[in-house]
Tab-separated table of C-alpha atoms and ligand atoms in Angstrom:
chain	number	residue	atom	x	y	z
A	1	MET	CA	1.498	22.492	-0.975
A	2	LEU	CA	0.577	19.481	0.409
A	3	SER	CA	-1.237	18.851	3.833
A	4	TYR	CA	-2.019	15.158	4.138
A	5	GLN	CA	0.177	13.650	7.420
A	6	HIS	CA	-0.527	9.879	6.732
A	7	ILE	CA	0.901	9.572	10.731
A	8	TYR	CA	-2.679	10.596	11.845
A	9	HIS	CA	-4.131	7.753	10.091
A	10	ALA	CA	-1.071	4.961	10.067
A	11	GLY	CA	-2.019	1.339	11.683
A	12	ASN	CA	-5.973	1.828	10.708
A	13	ARG	CA	-8.216	-0.757	8.674
A	14	ALA	CA	-6.986	0.845	5.452
A	15	ASP	CA	-3.513	0.151	5.882
A	16	VAL	CA	-4.074	-3.657	6.956
A	17	GLN	CA	-5.776	-4.279	4.208
A	18	LYS	CA	-3.086	-1.976	1.408
A	19	HIS	CA	0.006	-3.884	3.297
A	20	LEU	CA	-1.619	-7.347	3.296
A	21	TRP	CA	-2.211	-6.979	-0.633
A	22	LEU	CA	1.364	-5.184	-0.687
A	23	ILE	CA	2.873	-8.517	1.130
A	24	THR	CA	0.849	-10.505	-0.732
A	25	VAL	CA	1.961	-9.569	-3.980
A	26	LEU	CA	5.637	-9.070	-3.304
A	27	GLU	CA	5.950	-12.719	-2.027
A	28	TYR	CA	4.560	-13.803	-5.761
A	29	LEU	CA	7.443	-11.673	-6.977
A	30	LEU	CA	9.807	-13.352	-4.520
A	31	LYS	CA	9.032	-16.474	-5.746
A	32	LYS	CA	10.931	-15.846	-9.006
A	33	ASP	CA	15.067	-16.005	-8.658
A	34	LYS	CA	14.643	-12.901	-11.663
A	35	ASN	CA	15.187	-9.134	-9.961
A	36	PHE	CA	12.291	-6.721	-10.197
A	37	LEU	CA	11.087	-3.447	-10.009
A	38	TRP	CA	8.745	-1.840	-7.818
A	39	ILE	CA	7.545	2.067	-7.577
A	40	ASP	CA	5.806	2.890	-4.215
A	41	THR	CA	4.282	6.735	-5.931
A	42	HIS	CA	3.030	7.991	-2.328
A	43	ALA	CA	5.440	6.627	0.252
A	44	GLY	CA	5.026	8.331	3.479
A	45	ARG	CA	7.159	7.905	5.893
A	46	GLY	CA	8.226	4.147	6.033
A	47	LEU	CA	7.924	3.667	9.767
A	48	TYR	CA	5.226	5.634	11.936
A	49	ASP	CA	5.128	6.250	15.778
A	50	LEU	CA	1.832	5.282	16.898
A	51	SER	CA	2.828	7.100	20.477
A	52	SER	CA	3.121	10.103	18.697
A	53	ASP	CA	1.155	13.263	19.503
A	54	GLU	CA	-0.509	13.194	15.946
A	55	ALA	CA	-1.349	9.383	15.986
A	56	GLN	CA	-2.798	9.569	19.261
A	57	LYS	CA	-5.242	12.274	17.718
A	58	ILE	CA	-7.658	9.880	16.595
A	59	LYS	CA	-6.402	6.577	17.133
A	60	GLU	CA	-7.338	4.912	14.229
A	61	TYR	CA	-4.898	2.257	14.473
A	62	GLU	CA	-7.150	0.975	17.417
A	63	SER	CA	-9.432	-0.041	15.006
A	64	GLY	CA	-7.086	-1.739	12.745
A	65	ILE	CA	-3.859	-3.542	13.632
A	66	ALA	CA	-4.250	-3.228	17.150
A	67	GLN	CA	-7.427	-4.828	16.875
A	68	PHE	CA	-6.266	-7.778	14.693
A	69	TRP	CA	-2.578	-8.129	15.951
A	70	GLU	CA	-3.663	-10.501	18.972
A	71	SER	CA	-5.433	-13.079	16.787
A	72	MET	CA	-2.227	-12.865	14.549
A	73	ASN	CA	-0.437	-13.590	17.334
A	74	GLU	CA	-2.570	-16.780	18.192
A	75	GLY	CA	-3.170	-20.055	16.071
A	76	ASP	CA	-1.614	-22.584	14.042
A	77	ASP	CA	-3.661	-22.117	10.481
A	78	LEU	CA	-2.237	-18.439	9.526
A	79	PRO	CA	-1.991	-17.220	5.865
A	80	PRO	CA	1.469	-16.682	4.777
A	81	SER	CA	1.290	-12.899	4.310
A	82	ILE	CA	0.318	-12.355	8.001
A	83	ILE	CA	2.430	-14.408	9.184
A	84	LYS	CA	5.335	-12.001	7.319
A	85	TYR	CA	2.787	-9.123	8.427
A	86	ARG	CA	2.896	-9.997	11.945
A	87	ASP	CA	6.823	-10.724	12.081
A	88	LEU	CA	7.721	-7.356	10.575
A	89	ILE	CA	5.447	-5.463	12.979
A	90	ASN	CA	7.275	-7.363	15.826
A	91	ALA	CA	10.595	-7.378	14.924
A	92	LEU	CA	9.913	-3.427	15.912
A	93	ASN	CA	8.112	-3.916	18.765
A	94	THR	CA	9.174	-5.230	21.986
A	95	GLY	CA	6.599	-4.634	24.485
A	96	GLU	CA	2.743	-5.643	24.868
A	97	SER	CA	1.871	-3.027	22.507
A	98	ILE	CA	2.658	-1.547	18.756
A	99	ASN	CA	4.582	1.767	19.082
A	100	THR	CA	6.520	1.406	15.634
A	101	TYR	CA	4.083	0.644	12.577
A	102	PRO	CA	5.852	0.273	9.340
A	103	GLY	CA	4.531	1.873	6.452
A	104	SER	CA	4.702	0.705	2.503
A	105	ALA	CA	8.207	1.710	1.939
A	106	PHE	CA	9.670	0.066	4.935
A	107	ILE	CA	7.371	-3.072	4.184
A	108	THR	CA	9.307	-3.172	0.544
A	109	ALA	CA	12.515	-2.333	1.433
A	110	LYS	CA	12.460	-4.953	4.048
A	111	MET	CA	11.125	-7.858	1.755
A	112	LEU	CA	13.225	-6.856	-1.133
A	113	ARG	CA	16.693	-8.541	-2.332
A	114	PRO	CA	19.589	-6.284	-2.961
A	115	LYS	CA	18.965	-7.381	-6.822
A	116	ASP	CA	15.436	-6.145	-6.862
A	117	LYS	CA	14.654	-2.312	-6.734
A	118	LEU	CA	12.845	-0.250	-4.799
A	119	TYR	CA	11.934	3.795	-6.021
A	120	ALA	CA	9.992	5.499	-2.941
A	121	HIS	CA	8.659	8.983	-3.423
A	122	ASP	CA	7.438	11.759	-1.206
A	123	LEU	CA	6.520	15.074	-1.781
A	124	HIS	CA	5.902	16.428	1.354
A	125	LYS	CA	8.934	18.007	3.046
A	126	GLY	CA	8.054	17.293	6.277
A	127	GLU	CA	7.342	13.833	5.723
A	128	TYR	CA	10.290	13.085	2.945
A	129	PRO	CA	13.233	12.920	5.621
A	130	PHE	CA	11.151	10.065	7.936
A	131	LEU	CA	11.304	8.460	4.920
A	132	GLU	CA	14.582	8.864	3.762
A	133	ARG	CA	16.133	7.590	7.512
A	134	SER	CA	13.664	4.682	7.013
A	135	ILE	CA	14.680	2.861	4.114
A	136	GLY	CA	18.139	4.717	3.482
A	137	ASN	CA	20.038	1.904	4.839
A	138	TYR	CA	18.167	-0.844	1.968
A	139	LEU	CA	20.559	-1.389	-0.694
A	140	CYS	CA	17.555	-2.326	-2.774
A	141	ALA	CA	15.912	1.182	-1.777
A	142	GLU	CA	15.807	4.562	-3.255
A	143	ALA	CA	14.054	7.237	-1.459
A	144	ARG	CA	12.939	10.469	-3.818
A	145	PHE	CA	12.067	13.956	-3.081
A	146	GLU	CA	9.761	13.866	-6.249
A	147	ASP	CA	6.289	13.910	-7.515
A	148	GLY	CA	5.206	10.052	-7.572
A	149	PHE	CA	3.208	10.243	-11.093
A	150	ALA	CA	5.871	12.276	-12.819
A	151	ALA	CA	8.253	9.575	-11.388
A	152	LEU	CA	6.234	6.610	-12.673
A	153	LYS	CA	6.565	8.282	-15.703
A	154	SER	CA	10.291	8.880	-16.538
A	155	LEU	CA	10.659	5.326	-14.546
A	156	ILE	CA	8.815	2.979	-16.931
A	157	PRO	CA	9.263	1.187	-18.805
A	158	HIS	CA	12.615	0.801	-16.975
A	159	LYS	CA	15.601	-0.200	-19.152
A	160	THR	CA	16.475	-3.680	-17.406
A	161	LEU	CA	13.904	-4.787	-15.081
A	162	LYS	CA	10.953	-6.168	-17.007
A	163	ARG	CA	9.101	-7.359	-13.961
A	164	GLY	CA	7.068	-5.894	-10.678
A	165	GLY	CA	4.778	-3.328	-10.350
A	166	VAL	CA	3.588	-0.174	-8.593
A	167	LEU	CA	1.913	0.796	-5.540
A	168	ILE	CA	-0.307	3.807	-5.993
A	169	ASP	CA	-1.651	5.288	-2.766
A	170	PRO	CA	-2.171	9.010	-2.821
A	171	SER	CA	-3.941	11.294	-0.237
A	172	TYR	CA	-6.889	11.855	-2.078
A	173	GLU	CA	-6.965	15.870	-1.153
A	174	ILE	CA	-9.418	16.780	-3.662
A	175	LYS	CA	-12.317	15.218	-5.848
A	176	ALA	CA	-10.317	15.823	-9.276
A	177	ASP	CA	-7.335	13.600	-7.775
A	178	TYR	CA	-9.572	10.351	-8.410
A	179	ALA	CA	-9.401	11.134	-12.397
A	180	ILE	CA	-5.626	11.978	-11.767
A	181	THR	CA	-4.962	8.773	-10.555
A	182	ALA	CA	-6.429	6.953	-13.239
A	183	ASN	CA	-5.258	8.957	-16.229
A	184	ALA	CA	-1.440	7.956	-14.401
A	185	ILE	CA	-2.679	4.164	-14.049
A	186	ILE	CA	-4.013	4.507	-17.549
A	187	GLN	CA	-0.789	6.052	-19.216
A	188	ALA	CA	1.820	3.768	-17.357
A	189	HIS	CA	-0.482	0.740	-18.198
A	190	GLU	CA	0.357	2.034	-22.107
A	191	LYS	CA	3.807	2.076	-21.241
A	192	TRP	CA	4.698	-1.079	-19.203
A	193	PRO	CA	1.264	-3.063	-19.991
A	194	GLN	CA	2.894	-6.314	-18.040
A	195	GLY	CA	3.265	-4.046	-14.676
A	196	ILE	CA	1.179	-4.851	-11.843
A	197	TYR	CA	-0.543	-1.423	-10.644
A	198	MET	CA	-2.227	-2.003	-7.150
A	199	VAL	CA	-4.269	1.644	-6.262
A	200	TRP	CA	-5.967	2.095	-3.052
A	201	TYR	CA	-8.923	4.504	-2.741
A	202	PRO	CA	-11.152	5.508	0.446
A	203	ILE	CA	-14.856	4.407	0.071
A	204	LEU	CA	-16.565	7.717	0.927
A	205	ASP	CA	-20.172	8.738	1.068
A	206	LYS	CA	-19.820	10.782	-2.150
A	207	ALA	CA	-18.289	7.556	-3.676
A	208	TYR	CA	-15.582	9.839	-5.625
A	209	HIS	CA	-14.126	7.106	-6.142
A	210	HIS	CA	-16.234	5.597	-8.975
A	211	ASP	CA	-14.080	8.378	-10.737
A	212	LEU	CA	-10.988	6.359	-10.316
A	213	LEU	CA	-13.093	3.002	-11.019
A	214	GLU	CA	-14.948	4.090	-14.223
A	215	PRO	CA	-11.994	4.993	-16.412
A	216	LEU	CA	-9.729	1.731	-15.220
A	217	ASN	CA	-13.184	-0.091	-15.971
A	218	ALA	CA	-12.978	1.253	-19.266
A	219	LEU	CA	-9.299	-0.481	-20.459
A	220	ASN	CA	-11.647	-3.516	-20.517
A	221	LEU	CA	-9.309	-5.866	-19.362
A	222	ALA	CA	-10.319	-9.543	-18.364
A	223	ASN	CA	-11.511	-10.397	-15.300
A	224	GLU	CA	-8.185	-12.251	-14.017
A	225	ASP	CA	-6.375	-9.007	-14.835
A	226	PHE	CA	-8.604	-6.383	-12.792
A	227	VAL	CA	-9.189	-7.230	-9.038
A	228	ILE	CA	-11.101	-5.106	-6.780
A	229	ASP	CA	-10.967	-5.594	-3.160
A	230	GLU	CA	-13.398	-3.446	-0.773
A	231	TRP	CA	-13.972	-3.979	2.780
A	232	HIS	CA	-16.667	-1.983	3.909
A	233	PHE	CA	-16.710	-0.979	7.758
A	234	GLY	CA	-20.356	-0.779	8.464
A	235	ASP	CA	-20.185	0.775	11.725
A	236	VAL	CA	-18.863	4.091	10.895
A	237	GLU	CA	-21.278	7.007	10.575
A	238	ARG	CA	-19.290	9.825	9.162
A	239	GLY	CA	-16.138	9.513	7.208
A	240	MET	CA	-14.727	6.738	5.637
A	241	LYS	CA	-16.927	3.827	4.840
A	242	GLY	CA	-14.564	1.635	3.877
A	243	THR	CA	-11.491	0.758	2.223
A	244	GLY	CA	-10.717	-0.420	-1.575
A	245	ILE	CA	-7.935	-1.681	-3.915
A	246	ALA	CA	-8.154	-1.883	-7.568
A	247	ILE	CA	-4.846	-4.276	-8.817
A	248	ILE	CA	-4.204	-4.567	-12.556
A	249	ASN	CA	-2.514	-7.715	-13.314
A	250	PRO	CA	-2.411	-9.606	-10.009
A	251	PRO	CA	-0.208	-11.955	-9.517
A	252	PHE	CA	-1.873	-15.490	-9.891
A	253	GLN	CA	-3.411	-16.713	-7.158
A	254	ALA	CA	-2.983	-13.430	-5.245
A	255	PRO	CA	-6.664	-12.792	-5.048
A	256	GLU	CA	-7.639	-16.061	-3.478
A	257	SER	CA	-5.303	-15.520	-1.145
A	258	MET	CA	-6.300	-12.160	0.089
A	259	ALA	CA	-9.838	-13.888	0.004
A	260	TYR	CA	-8.370	-16.230	2.708
A	261	VAL	CA	-6.550	-13.219	4.764
A	262	LYS	CA	-9.308	-11.304	4.731
A	263	LYS	CA	-11.921	-14.650	6.153
A	264	PHE	CA	-9.287	-14.721	8.923
A	265	LEU	CA	-9.534	-11.245	9.492
A	266	GLU	CA	-13.036	-11.482	10.068
A	267	GLN	CA	-12.934	-14.424	12.631
B	301	LIG	C1	-1.309	7.726	1.908
B	301	LIG	S1	-0.608	8.590	2.724
B	301	LIG	C2	0.955	7.185	1.915
B	301	LIG	C3	0.980	5.882	2.958
B	301	LIG	C4	1.849	4.903	2.661
B	301	LIG	N1	2.277	4.665	1.203
B	301	LIG	C5	1.741	3.803	3.195
B	301	LIG	O1	1.107	2.766	3.167
B	301	LIG	O2	2.694	3.474	4.082
B	301	LIG	C6	0.283	9.173	1.076
B	301	LIG	C7	1.598	10.254	0.986
B	301	LIG	O3	1.599	10.773	0.119
B	301	LIG	C8	2.589	12.368	-0.390
B	301	LIG	N2	1.928	12.431	-1.751
B	301	LIG	C9	1.088	13.304	-1.779
B	301	LIG	N3	0.833	13.629	-3.069
B	301	LIG	C10	2.014	13.105	-3.654
B	301	LIG	C11	3.016	13.350	-4.932
B	301	LIG	N4	2.443	14.165	-5.417
B	301	LIG	N5	4.151	12.403	-5.286
B	301	LIG	C12	5.042	12.481	-3.941
B	301	LIG	N6	3.955	12.020	-2.780
B	301	LIG	C13	2.674	12.755	-2.415
B	301	LIG	C14	2.010	12.694	1.176
B	301	LIG	O4	3.109	13.233	1.507
B	301	LIG	C15	1.541	11.631	2.217
B	301	LIG	O5	2.821	11.252	2.759
């Protein structure tokens, strides 16, 4: 029985990092005409209402997207992924503040072409109907009430789509989830070695994320084929100390693009 609901955390700094990486990677894939596959193993709702009671409880978006949004609407020299992210958000909101925040599945459904294919999974009975509603109208997208790890196993290697990747964004409800996630990625990488694998993790006091990163490091991939991006907050006494993304097979120059994005946000 799953208890985690992302609506309590939507738009926080981890989402900003994760969604900007997602946009950066998808933009590289979209540069080529050839269609591709994208798998979102832990998709969440698709769209999040930041004015809801749940989001208002901790207001994590205040130190996340709300903090960065203003600078994203100013200046001429914005990184392309920030422009895309801002435009996606602005198209969903008309007022002075952000009420509707796009999650990974919605961002992907919106960016992919009808010839590409998105499989988005969520196994939470309460969350899944939101997911279905938010991406159901996009020709490229298919929402599935399924275990994302089992689905990953069965979807790859795909019969026709050889390019593409996977976003793995688990809720890490128990410590064992870090090792389970690493194992799922290693098995998938064996079956589809050219796929892009992006996995998000929280940086906590207890550093559980080492259980995820150590097995991935042990794959001994070349430096350019395994990249880690961590944003350390420094201003949080308890809870999450930072947010991390590990990427296997990042597209050429995506890490450099994201380094520029990070610098822009730190200004
Ligand atoms: C961190 S949230 C996802 C947020 C989303 N990726 C985004 O960026 O908008 C994790 C989601 O995974 C779902 N979940 C947990 N275990 C799952 C599993 N085994 N298979 C599919 N979904 C799962 C939870 O219900 C939750 O909605």
